[in-house]
Amino acid sequence: EDQVTQSPEALRLQEGESSSLNCSYTVSGLRGLFWYRQDPGKGPEFLFTLYSAGEEKEKERLKATLTKKESFLHITAPKPEDSATYLCAVPKTGGYNKLIFGAGTRLAVHP
Amino acid sequence: DVKVTQSSRYLVKRTGEKVFLECVQDMDHENMFWYRQDPGLGLRLIYFSYDVKMKEKGDIPEGYSVSREKKERFSLILESASTNQTSMYLCASSLGQLQPQHFGDGTRLSIL
């Protein structure tokens, strides 16, 4: 069964304390993985797409990496404004448009 | 930047009412989607449309229908609203297959 699991569920960091969020997936023939950021009361905001194992993408303090079984979102020297829920999603097996979303990681960065 | 606009941020309706949620995108995207988001259940796909007048069921289509008469507009219809349809509804659009989906800010719907 297609599944996306994110860990940890919640993460509390001090400002400047780097860490990583994990997204593991079980789908046949991965065709892409998407990372989103969601602020309270808002829709998810697209961050990255990764299409193949070994691929990396960066944006400011965020760096996403992909292996054959999981993806990591590395946050370097986070700031309070990085506090949000981070979601990952993959296309379902055989479904190019149907995404399965993980439950998300709630990140809180304290000054 | 892609802009996906949902007509209402908050909506309160009564059980049995027919409810319309509207979504408009301004980037000429082929695909449009409706999700609901509930605590502990995450984002679940209700319906999506890959062209005008074309639609496909998602994971939880029961109790919902959709309409796409123009490329930029995608409507979600609750035929007879029930309390278990109280949720945050999110609309999204994408350029094509395996392209990122871009979301609106959601409609928080309460059915009393």
Short mmCIF file of N, CA and C in Angstrom, two decimals, chain B residues 42-108:
data_model
loop_
_atom_site.label_atom_id
_atom_site.label_comp_id
_atom_site.label_asym_id
_atom_site.label_seq_id
_atom_site.Cartn_x
_atom_site.Cartn_y
_atom_site.Cartn_z
N GLY B 42 -4.57 14.55 7.83
CA GLY B 42 -3.79 15.18 6.78
C GLY B 42 -4.64 15.62 5.61
N LEU B 43 -3.99 15.80 4.47
CA LEU B 43 -4.65 16.23 3.24
C LEU B 43 -5.17 15.03 2.48
N ARG B 44 -6.45 15.06 2.11
CA ARG B 44 -7.03 13.97 1.34
C ARG B 44 -7.71 14.53 0.09
N LEU B 45 -7.46 13.86 -1.04
CA LEU B 45 -7.96 14.32 -2.32
C LEU B 45 -9.43 13.94 -2.49
N ILE B 46 -10.25 14.93 -2.83
CA ILE B 46 -11.68 14.67 -3.04
C ILE B 46 -11.95 14.41 -4.53
N TYR B 47 -11.56 15.36 -5.37
CA TYR B 47 -11.72 15.26 -6.82
C TYR B 47 -10.59 16.05 -7.47
N PHE B 48 -10.29 15.68 -8.72
CA PHE B 48 -9.46 16.57 -9.49
C PHE B 48 -9.95 16.62 -10.94
N SER B 49 -9.50 17.64 -11.65
CA SER B 49 -9.91 17.84 -13.04
C SER B 49 -8.67 18.07 -13.87
N TYR B 50 -8.56 17.36 -15.01
CA TYR B 50 -7.38 17.48 -15.84
C TYR B 50 -7.67 18.24 -17.13
N ASP B 51 -8.90 18.72 -17.27
CA ASP B 51 -9.27 19.52 -18.42
C ASP B 51 -10.68 20.05 -18.17
N VAL B 52 -11.08 21.01 -18.98
CA VAL B 52 -12.44 21.53 -18.85
C VAL B 52 -13.44 20.38 -19.03
N LYS B 53 -14.37 20.32 -18.13
CA LYS B 53 -15.45 19.32 -18.12
C LYS B 53 -14.95 17.90 -17.87
N MET B 54 -13.68 17.73 -17.59
CA MET B 54 -13.14 16.41 -17.27
C MET B 54 -12.85 16.35 -15.78
N LYS B 55 -13.16 15.24 -15.15
CA LYS B 55 -12.93 15.11 -13.71
C LYS B 55 -12.63 13.66 -13.39
N GLU B 56 -12.01 13.48 -12.24
CA GLU B 56 -11.71 12.13 -11.77
C GLU B 56 -11.84 12.11 -10.26
N LYS B 57 -12.37 11.02 -9.73
CA LYS B 57 -12.55 10.90 -8.29
C LYS B 57 -11.21 10.77 -7.60
N GLY B 58 -11.15 11.36 -6.41
CA GLY B 58 -10.00 11.16 -5.57
C GLY B 58 -10.27 10.05 -4.56
N ASP B 59 -9.74 10.22 -3.37
CA ASP B 59 -9.86 9.17 -2.35
C ASP B 59 -11.17 9.23 -1.57
N ILE B 60 -11.78 10.39 -1.48
CA ILE B 60 -12.99 10.54 -0.64
C ILE B 60 -14.06 11.34 -1.38
N PRO B 61 -14.58 10.87 -2.52
CA PRO B 61 -15.54 11.66 -3.30
C PRO B 61 -16.98 11.62 -2.79
N GLU B 62 -17.27 10.71 -1.87
CA GLU B 62 -18.68 10.52 -1.46
C GLU B 62 -19.23 11.78 -0.84
N GLY B 63 -20.40 12.19 -1.31
CA GLY B 63 -21.06 13.38 -0.77
C GLY B 63 -20.67 14.66 -1.46
N TYR B 64 -19.76 14.56 -2.42
CA TYR B 64 -19.27 15.74 -3.14
C TYR B 64 -19.44 15.57 -4.65
N SER B 65 -19.55 16.68 -5.34
CA SER B 65 -19.43 16.69 -6.80
C SER B 65 -18.63 17.93 -7.19
N VAL B 66 -18.22 17.99 -8.45
CA VAL B 66 -17.41 19.12 -8.91
C VAL B 66 -17.91 19.58 -10.27
N SER B 67 -17.48 20.79 -10.62
CA SER B 67 -17.83 21.36 -11.91
C SER B 67 -16.65 22.17 -12.41
N ARG B 68 -16.32 21.97 -13.68
CA ARG B 68 -15.28 22.79 -14.31
C ARG B 68 -15.75 23.16 -15.71
N GLU B 69 -16.40 24.30 -15.79
CA GLU B 69 -16.95 24.80 -17.06
C GLU B 69 -15.94 25.65 -17.81
N LYS B 70 -15.03 26.30 -17.06
CA LYS B 70 -13.95 27.10 -17.66
C LYS B 70 -12.63 26.65 -17.07
N LYS B 71 -11.58 26.82 -17.84
CA LYS B 71 -10.27 26.30 -17.43
C LYS B 71 -9.82 26.87 -16.10
N GLU B 72 -10.10 28.13 -15.83
CA GLU B 72 -9.56 28.77 -14.64
C GLU B 72 -10.39 28.54 -13.38
N ARG B 73 -11.55 27.93 -13.51
CA ARG B 73 -12.47 27.86 -12.39
C ARG B 73 -12.88 26.41 -12.09
N PHE B 74 -12.82 26.06 -10.80
CA PHE B 74 -13.16 24.69 -10.38
C PHE B 74 -14.01 24.79 -9.13
N SER B 75 -15.20 24.22 -9.19
CA SER B 75 -16.14 24.35 -8.08
C SER B 75 -16.33 23.01 -7.38
N LEU B 76 -16.42 23.05 -6.08
CA LEU B 76 -16.74 21.88 -5.27
C LEU B 76 -18.14 22.06 -4.73
N ILE B 77 -18.97 21.02 -4.86
CA ILE B 77 -20.37 21.10 -4.44
C ILE B 77 -20.64 20.03 -3.41
N LEU B 78 -21.18 20.45 -2.29
CA LEU B 78 -21.68 19.53 -1.28
C LEU B 78 -23.18 19.43 -1.52
N GLU B 79 -23.61 18.28 -2.01
CA GLU B 79 -25.00 18.13 -2.47
C GLU B 79 -26.00 18.33 -1.34
N SER B 80 -25.71 17.76 -0.19
CA SER B 80 -26.57 17.90 0.99
C SER B 80 -25.65 17.87 2.21
N ALA B 81 -25.28 19.04 2.67
CA ALA B 81 -24.21 19.14 3.67
C ALA B 81 -24.54 18.37 4.94
N SER B 82 -23.51 17.72 5.49
CA SER B 82 -23.66 17.01 6.76
C SER B 82 -22.55 17.46 7.71
N THR B 83 -22.76 17.25 8.99
CA THR B 83 -21.81 17.75 9.98
C THR B 83 -20.41 17.14 9.80
N ASN B 84 -20.33 15.92 9.26
CA ASN B 84 -19.01 15.32 9.08
C ASN B 84 -18.25 15.91 7.89
N GLN B 85 -18.86 16.88 7.23
CA GLN B 85 -18.16 17.60 6.18
C GLN B 85 -17.58 18.93 6.68
N THR B 86 -17.69 19.18 7.96
CA THR B 86 -17.00 20.31 8.57
C THR B 86 -15.50 20.07 8.46
N SER B 87 -14.80 21.02 7.82
CA SER B 87 -13.38 20.79 7.54
C SER B 87 -12.77 22.04 6.92
N MET B 88 -11.45 21.96 6.71
CA MET B 88 -10.74 22.96 5.90
C MET B 88 -10.66 22.40 4.49
N TYR B 89 -11.14 23.17 3.51
CA TYR B 89 -11.11 22.74 2.11
C TYR B 89 -10.07 23.56 1.36
N LEU B 90 -9.21 22.84 0.65
CA LEU B 90 -8.11 23.47 -0.08
C LEU B 90 -8.21 23.15 -1.55
N CYS B 91 -8.05 24.19 -2.36
CA CYS B 91 -8.02 24.04 -3.81
C CYS B 91 -6.57 24.19 -4.27
N ALA B 92 -6.20 23.47 -5.32
CA ALA B 92 -4.85 23.57 -5.86
C ALA B 92 -4.90 23.48 -7.38
N SER B 93 -3.84 23.94 -8.02
CA SER B 93 -3.73 23.78 -9.47
C SER B 93 -2.30 23.42 -9.82
N SER B 94 -2.12 22.75 -10.97
CA SER B 94 -0.78 22.44 -11.46
C SER B 94 -0.75 22.52 -12.98
N LEU B 95 0.45 22.77 -13.49
CA LEU B 95 0.62 22.95 -14.93
C LEU B 95 0.36 21.65 -15.69
N GLY B 96 0.82 20.53 -15.13
CA GLY B 96 0.65 19.26 -15.81
C GLY B 96 1.05 18.12 -14.91
N GLN B 97 1.19 16.94 -15.50
CA GLN B 97 1.55 15.76 -14.71
C GLN B 97 2.90 15.95 -14.04
N LEU B 98 2.98 15.52 -12.79
CA LEU B 98 4.20 15.55 -12.00
C LEU B 98 4.76 16.95 -11.80
N GLN B 99 3.93 17.95 -12.01
CA GLN B 99 4.32 19.33 -11.72
C GLN B 99 3.81 19.71 -10.34
N PRO B 100 4.49 20.63 -9.65
CA PRO B 100 4.04 20.99 -8.31
C PRO B 100 2.62 21.55 -8.32
N GLN B 101 1.89 21.22 -7.27
CA GLN B 101 0.56 21.79 -7.09
C GLN B 101 0.69 23.05 -6.24
N HIS B 102 -0.06 24.07 -6.62
CA HIS B 102 -0.04 25.35 -5.90
C HIS B 102 -1.41 25.54 -5.27
N PHE B 103 -1.40 25.88 -4.00
CA PHE B 103 -2.62 25.88 -3.21
C PHE B 103 -3.16 27.28 -2.93
N GLY B 104 -4.48 27.35 -2.77
CA GLY B 104 -5.11 28.54 -2.22
C GLY B 104 -5.00 28.52 -0.70
N ASP B 105 -5.55 29.54 -0.07
CA ASP B 105 -5.45 29.65 1.39
C ASP B 105 -6.55 28.91 2.13
N GLY B 106 -7.45 28.27 1.41
CA GLY B 106 -8.42 27.40 2.06
C GLY B 106 -9.71 28.07 2.45
N THR B 107 -10.74 27.26 2.57
CA THR B 107 -12.04 27.69 3.11
C THR B 107 -12.33 26.82 4.33
N ARG B 108 -12.49 27.47 5.47
CA ARG B 108 -12.87 26.71 6.67
C ARG B 108 -14.39 26.67 6.71
#
